[in-house]
PDB file of C-alpha atoms in Angstrom:
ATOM      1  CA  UNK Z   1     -38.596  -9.439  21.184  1.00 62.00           C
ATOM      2  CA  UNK Z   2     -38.335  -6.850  18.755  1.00 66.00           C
ATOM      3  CA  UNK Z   3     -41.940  -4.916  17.788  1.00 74.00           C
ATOM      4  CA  UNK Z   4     -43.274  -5.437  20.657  1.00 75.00           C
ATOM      5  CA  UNK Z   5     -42.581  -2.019  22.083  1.00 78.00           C
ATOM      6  CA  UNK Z   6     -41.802  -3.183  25.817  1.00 79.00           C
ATOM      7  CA  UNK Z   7     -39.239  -5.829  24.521  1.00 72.00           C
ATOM      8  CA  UNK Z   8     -41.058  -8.723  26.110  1.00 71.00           C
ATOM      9  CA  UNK Z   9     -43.422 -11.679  24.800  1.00 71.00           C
ATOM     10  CA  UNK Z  10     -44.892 -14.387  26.182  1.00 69.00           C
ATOM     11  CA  UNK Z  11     -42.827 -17.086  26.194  1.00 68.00           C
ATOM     12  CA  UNK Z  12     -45.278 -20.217  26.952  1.00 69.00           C
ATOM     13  CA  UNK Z  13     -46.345 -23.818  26.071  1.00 74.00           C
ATOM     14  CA  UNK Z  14     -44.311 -26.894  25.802  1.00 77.00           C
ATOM     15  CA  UNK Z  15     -41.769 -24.918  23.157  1.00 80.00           C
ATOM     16  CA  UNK Z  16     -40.973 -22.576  26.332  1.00 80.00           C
ATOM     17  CA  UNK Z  17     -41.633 -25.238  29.338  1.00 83.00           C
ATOM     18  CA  UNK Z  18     -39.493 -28.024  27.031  1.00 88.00           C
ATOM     19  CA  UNK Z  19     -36.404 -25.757  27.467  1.00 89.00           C
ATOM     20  CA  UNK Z  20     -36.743 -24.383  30.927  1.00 90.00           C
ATOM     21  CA  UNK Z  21     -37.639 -27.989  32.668  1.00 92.00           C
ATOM     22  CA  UNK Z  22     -34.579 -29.995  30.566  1.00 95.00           C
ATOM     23  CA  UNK Z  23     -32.046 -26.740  32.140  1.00 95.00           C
ATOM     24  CA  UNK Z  24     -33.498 -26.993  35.282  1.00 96.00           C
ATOM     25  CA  UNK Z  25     -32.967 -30.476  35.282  1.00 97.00           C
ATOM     26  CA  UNK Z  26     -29.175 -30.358  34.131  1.00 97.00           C
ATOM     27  CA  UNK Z  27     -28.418 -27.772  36.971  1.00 96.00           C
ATOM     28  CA  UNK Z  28     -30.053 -30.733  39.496  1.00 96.00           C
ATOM     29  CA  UNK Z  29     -27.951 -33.392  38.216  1.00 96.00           C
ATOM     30  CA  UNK Z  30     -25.048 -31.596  38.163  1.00 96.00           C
ATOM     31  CA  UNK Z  31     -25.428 -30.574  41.794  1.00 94.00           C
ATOM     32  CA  UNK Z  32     -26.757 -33.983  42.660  1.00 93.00           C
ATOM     33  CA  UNK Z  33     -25.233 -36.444  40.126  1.00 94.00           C
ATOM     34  CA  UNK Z  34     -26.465 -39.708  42.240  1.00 94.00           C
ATOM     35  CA  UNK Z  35     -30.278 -38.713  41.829  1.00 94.00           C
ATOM     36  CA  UNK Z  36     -32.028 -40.471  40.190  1.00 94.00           C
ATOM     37  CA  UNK Z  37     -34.664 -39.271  37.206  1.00 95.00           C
ATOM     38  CA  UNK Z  38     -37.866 -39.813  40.087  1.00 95.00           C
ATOM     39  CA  UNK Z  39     -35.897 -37.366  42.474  1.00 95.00           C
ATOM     40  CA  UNK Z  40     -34.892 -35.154  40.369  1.00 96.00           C
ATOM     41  CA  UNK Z  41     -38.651 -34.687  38.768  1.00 96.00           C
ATOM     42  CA  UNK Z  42     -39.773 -34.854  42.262  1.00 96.00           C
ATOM     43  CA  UNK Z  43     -38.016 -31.681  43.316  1.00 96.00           C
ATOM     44  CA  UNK Z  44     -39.018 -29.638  40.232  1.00 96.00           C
ATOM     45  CA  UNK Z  45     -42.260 -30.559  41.268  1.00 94.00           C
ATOM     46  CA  UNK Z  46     -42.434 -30.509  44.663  1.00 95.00           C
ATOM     47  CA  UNK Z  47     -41.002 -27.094  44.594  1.00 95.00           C
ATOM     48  CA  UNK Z  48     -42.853 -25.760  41.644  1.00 92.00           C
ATOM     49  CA  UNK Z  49     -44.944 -22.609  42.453  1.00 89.00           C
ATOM     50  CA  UNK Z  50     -49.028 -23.755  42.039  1.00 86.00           C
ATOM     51  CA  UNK Z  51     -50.388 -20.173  42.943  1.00 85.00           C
ATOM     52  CA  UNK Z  52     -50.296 -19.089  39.593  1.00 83.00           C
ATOM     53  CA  UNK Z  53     -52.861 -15.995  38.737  1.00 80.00           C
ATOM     54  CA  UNK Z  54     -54.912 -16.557  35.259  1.00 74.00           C
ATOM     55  CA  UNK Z  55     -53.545 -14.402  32.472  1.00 65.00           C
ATOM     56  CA  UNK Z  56     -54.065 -10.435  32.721  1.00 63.00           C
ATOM     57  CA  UNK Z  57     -57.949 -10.351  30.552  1.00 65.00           C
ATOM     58  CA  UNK Z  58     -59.385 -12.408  33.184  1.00 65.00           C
ATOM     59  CA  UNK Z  59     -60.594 -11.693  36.567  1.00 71.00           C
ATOM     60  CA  UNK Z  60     -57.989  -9.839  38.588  1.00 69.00           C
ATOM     61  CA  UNK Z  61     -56.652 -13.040  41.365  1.00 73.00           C
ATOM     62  CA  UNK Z  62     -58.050 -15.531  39.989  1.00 81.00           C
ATOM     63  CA  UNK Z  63     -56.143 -18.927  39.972  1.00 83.00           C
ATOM     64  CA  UNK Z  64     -55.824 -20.421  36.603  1.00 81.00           C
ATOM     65  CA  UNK Z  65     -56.762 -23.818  36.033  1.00 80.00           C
ATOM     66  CA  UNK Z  66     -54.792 -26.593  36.524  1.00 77.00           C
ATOM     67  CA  UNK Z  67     -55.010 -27.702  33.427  1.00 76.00           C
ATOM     68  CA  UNK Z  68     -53.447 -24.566  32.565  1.00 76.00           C
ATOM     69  CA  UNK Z  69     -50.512 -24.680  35.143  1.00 78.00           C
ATOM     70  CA  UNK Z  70     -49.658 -28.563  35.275  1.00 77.00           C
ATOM     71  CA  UNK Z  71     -47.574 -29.155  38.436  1.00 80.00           C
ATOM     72  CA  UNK Z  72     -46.872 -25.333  38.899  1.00 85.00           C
ATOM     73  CA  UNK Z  73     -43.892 -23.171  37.268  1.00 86.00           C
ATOM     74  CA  UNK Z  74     -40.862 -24.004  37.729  1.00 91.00           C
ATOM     75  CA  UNK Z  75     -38.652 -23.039  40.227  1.00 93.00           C
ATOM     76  CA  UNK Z  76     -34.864 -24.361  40.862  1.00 95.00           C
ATOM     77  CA  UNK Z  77     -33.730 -22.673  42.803  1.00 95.00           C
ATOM     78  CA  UNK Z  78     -36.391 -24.105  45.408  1.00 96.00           C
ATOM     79  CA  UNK Z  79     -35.587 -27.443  43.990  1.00 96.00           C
ATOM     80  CA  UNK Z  80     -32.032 -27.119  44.730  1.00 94.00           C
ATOM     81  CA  UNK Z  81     -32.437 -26.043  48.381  1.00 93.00           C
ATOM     82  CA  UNK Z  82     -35.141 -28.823  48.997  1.00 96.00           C
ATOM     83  CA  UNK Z  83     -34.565 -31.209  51.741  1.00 95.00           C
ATOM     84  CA  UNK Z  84     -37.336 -33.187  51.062  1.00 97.00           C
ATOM     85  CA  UNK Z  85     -39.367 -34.787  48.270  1.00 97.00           C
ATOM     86  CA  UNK Z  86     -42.353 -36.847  48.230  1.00 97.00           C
ATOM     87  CA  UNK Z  87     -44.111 -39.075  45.013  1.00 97.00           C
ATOM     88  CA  UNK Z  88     -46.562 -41.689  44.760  1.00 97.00           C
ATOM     89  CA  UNK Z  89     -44.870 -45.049  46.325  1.00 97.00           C
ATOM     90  CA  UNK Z  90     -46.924 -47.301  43.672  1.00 95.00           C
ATOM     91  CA  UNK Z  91     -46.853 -45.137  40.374  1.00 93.00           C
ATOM     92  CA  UNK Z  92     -43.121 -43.714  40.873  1.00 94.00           C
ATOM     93  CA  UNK Z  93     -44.520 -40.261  40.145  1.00 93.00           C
ATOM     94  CA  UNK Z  94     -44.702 -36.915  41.913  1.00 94.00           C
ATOM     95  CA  UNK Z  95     -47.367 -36.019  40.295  1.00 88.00           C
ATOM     96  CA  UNK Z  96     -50.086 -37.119  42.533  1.00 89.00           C
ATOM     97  CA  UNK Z  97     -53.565 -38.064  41.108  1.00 89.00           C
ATOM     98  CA  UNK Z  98     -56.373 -40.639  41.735  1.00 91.00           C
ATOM     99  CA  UNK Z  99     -57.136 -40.307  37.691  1.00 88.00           C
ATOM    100  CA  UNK Z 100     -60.687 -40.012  36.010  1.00 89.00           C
ATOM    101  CA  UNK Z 101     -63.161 -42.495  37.204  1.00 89.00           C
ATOM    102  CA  UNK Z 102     -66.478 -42.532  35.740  1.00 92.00           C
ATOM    103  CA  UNK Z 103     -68.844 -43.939  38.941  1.00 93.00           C
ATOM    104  CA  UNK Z 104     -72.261 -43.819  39.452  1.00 95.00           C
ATOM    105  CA  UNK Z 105     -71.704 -45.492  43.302  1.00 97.00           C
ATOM    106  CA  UNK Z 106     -69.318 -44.021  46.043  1.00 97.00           C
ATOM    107  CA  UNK Z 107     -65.933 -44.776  46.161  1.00 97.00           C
ATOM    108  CA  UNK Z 108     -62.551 -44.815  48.323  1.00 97.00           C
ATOM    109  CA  UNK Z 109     -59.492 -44.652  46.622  1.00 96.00           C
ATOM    110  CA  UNK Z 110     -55.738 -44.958  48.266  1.00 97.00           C
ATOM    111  CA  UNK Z 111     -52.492 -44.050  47.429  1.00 97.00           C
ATOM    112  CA  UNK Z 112     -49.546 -44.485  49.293  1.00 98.00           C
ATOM    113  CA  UNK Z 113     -47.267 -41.509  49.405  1.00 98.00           C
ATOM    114  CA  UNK Z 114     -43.593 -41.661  50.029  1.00 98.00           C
ATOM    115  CA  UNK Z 115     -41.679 -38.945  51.869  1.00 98.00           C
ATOM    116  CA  UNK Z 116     -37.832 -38.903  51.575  1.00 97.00           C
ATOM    117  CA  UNK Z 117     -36.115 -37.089  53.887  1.00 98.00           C
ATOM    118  CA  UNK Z 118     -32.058 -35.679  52.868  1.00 96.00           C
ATOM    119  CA  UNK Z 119     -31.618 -33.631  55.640  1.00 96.00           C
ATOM    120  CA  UNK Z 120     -29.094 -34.922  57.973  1.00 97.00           C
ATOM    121  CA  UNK Z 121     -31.212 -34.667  60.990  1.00 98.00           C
ATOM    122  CA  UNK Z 122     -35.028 -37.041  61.487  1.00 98.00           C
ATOM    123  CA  UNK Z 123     -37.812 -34.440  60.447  1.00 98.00           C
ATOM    124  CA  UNK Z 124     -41.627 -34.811  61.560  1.00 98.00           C
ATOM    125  CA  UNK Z 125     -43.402 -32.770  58.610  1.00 98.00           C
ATOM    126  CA  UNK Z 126     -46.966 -31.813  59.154  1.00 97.00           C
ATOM    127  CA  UNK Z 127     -49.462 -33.173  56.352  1.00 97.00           C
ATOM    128  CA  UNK Z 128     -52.424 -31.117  55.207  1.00 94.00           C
ATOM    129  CA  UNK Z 129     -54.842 -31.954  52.485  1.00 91.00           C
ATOM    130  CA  UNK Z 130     -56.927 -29.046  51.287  1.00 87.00           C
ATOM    131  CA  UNK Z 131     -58.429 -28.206  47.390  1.00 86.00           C
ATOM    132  CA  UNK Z 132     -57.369 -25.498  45.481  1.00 82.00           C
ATOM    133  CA  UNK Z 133     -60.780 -23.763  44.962  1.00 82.00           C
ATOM    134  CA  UNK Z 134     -63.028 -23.200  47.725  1.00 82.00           C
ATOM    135  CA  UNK Z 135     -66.120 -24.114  46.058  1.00 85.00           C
ATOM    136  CA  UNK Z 136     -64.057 -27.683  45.612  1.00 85.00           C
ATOM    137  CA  UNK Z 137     -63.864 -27.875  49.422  1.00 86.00           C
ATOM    138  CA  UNK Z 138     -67.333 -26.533  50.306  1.00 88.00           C
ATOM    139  CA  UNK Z 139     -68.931 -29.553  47.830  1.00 89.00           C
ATOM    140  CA  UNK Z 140     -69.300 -32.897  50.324  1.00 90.00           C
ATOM    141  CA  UNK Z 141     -68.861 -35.070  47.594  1.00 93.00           C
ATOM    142  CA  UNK Z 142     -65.379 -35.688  47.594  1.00 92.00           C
ATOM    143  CA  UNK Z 143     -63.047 -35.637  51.061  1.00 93.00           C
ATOM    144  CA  UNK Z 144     -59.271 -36.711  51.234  1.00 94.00           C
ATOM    145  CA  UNK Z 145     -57.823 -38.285  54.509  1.00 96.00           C
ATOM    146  CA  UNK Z 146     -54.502 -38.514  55.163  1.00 97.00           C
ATOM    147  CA  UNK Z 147     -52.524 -38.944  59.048  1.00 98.00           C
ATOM    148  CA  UNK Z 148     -51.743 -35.059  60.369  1.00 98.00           C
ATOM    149  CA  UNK Z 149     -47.889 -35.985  60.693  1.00 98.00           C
ATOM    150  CA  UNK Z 150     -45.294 -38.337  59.339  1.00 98.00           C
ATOM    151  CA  UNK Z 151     -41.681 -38.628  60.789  1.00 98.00           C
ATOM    152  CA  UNK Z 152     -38.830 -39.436  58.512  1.00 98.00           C
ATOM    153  CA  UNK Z 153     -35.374 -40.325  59.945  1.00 98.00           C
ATOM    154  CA  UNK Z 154     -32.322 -38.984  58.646  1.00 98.00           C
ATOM    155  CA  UNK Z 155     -31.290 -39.779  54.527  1.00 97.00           C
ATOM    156  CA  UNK Z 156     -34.605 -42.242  54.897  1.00 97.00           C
ATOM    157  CA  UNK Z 157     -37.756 -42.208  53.555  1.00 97.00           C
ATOM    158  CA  UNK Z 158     -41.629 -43.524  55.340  1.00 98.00           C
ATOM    159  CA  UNK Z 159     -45.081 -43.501  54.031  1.00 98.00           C
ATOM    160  CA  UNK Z 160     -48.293 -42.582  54.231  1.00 98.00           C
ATOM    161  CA  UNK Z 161     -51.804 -43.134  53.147  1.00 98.00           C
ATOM    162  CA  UNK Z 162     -53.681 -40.535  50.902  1.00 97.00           C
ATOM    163  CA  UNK Z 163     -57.682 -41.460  51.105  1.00 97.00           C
ATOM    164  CA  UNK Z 164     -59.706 -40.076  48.733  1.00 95.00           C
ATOM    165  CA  UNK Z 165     -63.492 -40.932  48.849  1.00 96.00           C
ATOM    166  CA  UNK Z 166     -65.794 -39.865  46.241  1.00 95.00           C
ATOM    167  CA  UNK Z 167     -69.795 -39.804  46.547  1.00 94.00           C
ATOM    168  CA  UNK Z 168     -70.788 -38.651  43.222  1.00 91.00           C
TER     169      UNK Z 168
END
């Protein structure tokens, strides 16, 4: 951008993600033309890249917030090469969340996770639930439970169930 001296701006927010996300769409569709609008959102964010650093005033490594990041930044070229994709079997979203609950009283909350497989070949993928700060995980209150493996035959799909329990 001119008079900026290097060139370069930021280029951020929902007038830069609006662009980027609808033309990384197209380029899915056109490669995959029978997807449908949950897989193709599913690979963008399946494949999105989540380790994203705060911006350069704040402390050097830091991970910005999720509120901040959403599902990650985009990348399609990960979402092309994708053979798998996985969303929330009930709400027919990727994004995966339990929502805000207000409790006074423990809690267990499920969802039921789906796990489509395009490869041409059954694939046994290796699940892992972990939090994205490590204070998160060092606080007892909350745990998530999930099986350690699900197998998915070829061009099929199986489930499992996410656990979350909450003990405020």
């Amino acid at each position: 951008e001119a008079g900026t001296g290097s060139g370069e701006r930021v280029f951020g927010g929902t007038s830069g993600a609006t662009p980027m996300i609808s033309g990384s769409a197209a380029l899915l569709l056109q490669a995959h033309p029978r997807s449908e609008p949950l897989e193709i959102k599913a690979r963008l964010i399946n494949t999105a890249a989540t380790s994203i650093q705060t911006d350069r005033f704040a402390e050097p490594g830091a991970l910005a917030p999720i509120t901040r990041i959403g599902g990650g930044e985009v990348r399609v070229n990960r979402a092309f090469g994708t053979n798998t994709v996985a969303w929330d079997a009930e709400d027919l979203t990727p994004s995966i969340s339990f929502g805000y609950q207000a409790m006074n009283d423990p809690a267990t909350y499920d969802k039921t996770i789906a796990v489509h497989n395009y490869d041409n070949k059954g694939r046994t993928y290796s699940i892992k639930t972990d939090f994205r700060y490590g204070s998160d995980a060092a606080n007892p209150a909350v745990d998530l439970d999930a099986p350690p493996t699900i197998t998915v035959p070829a061009h099929g799909t199986g489930t499992f169930k996410l656990r979350l329990r909450v003990n405020p």
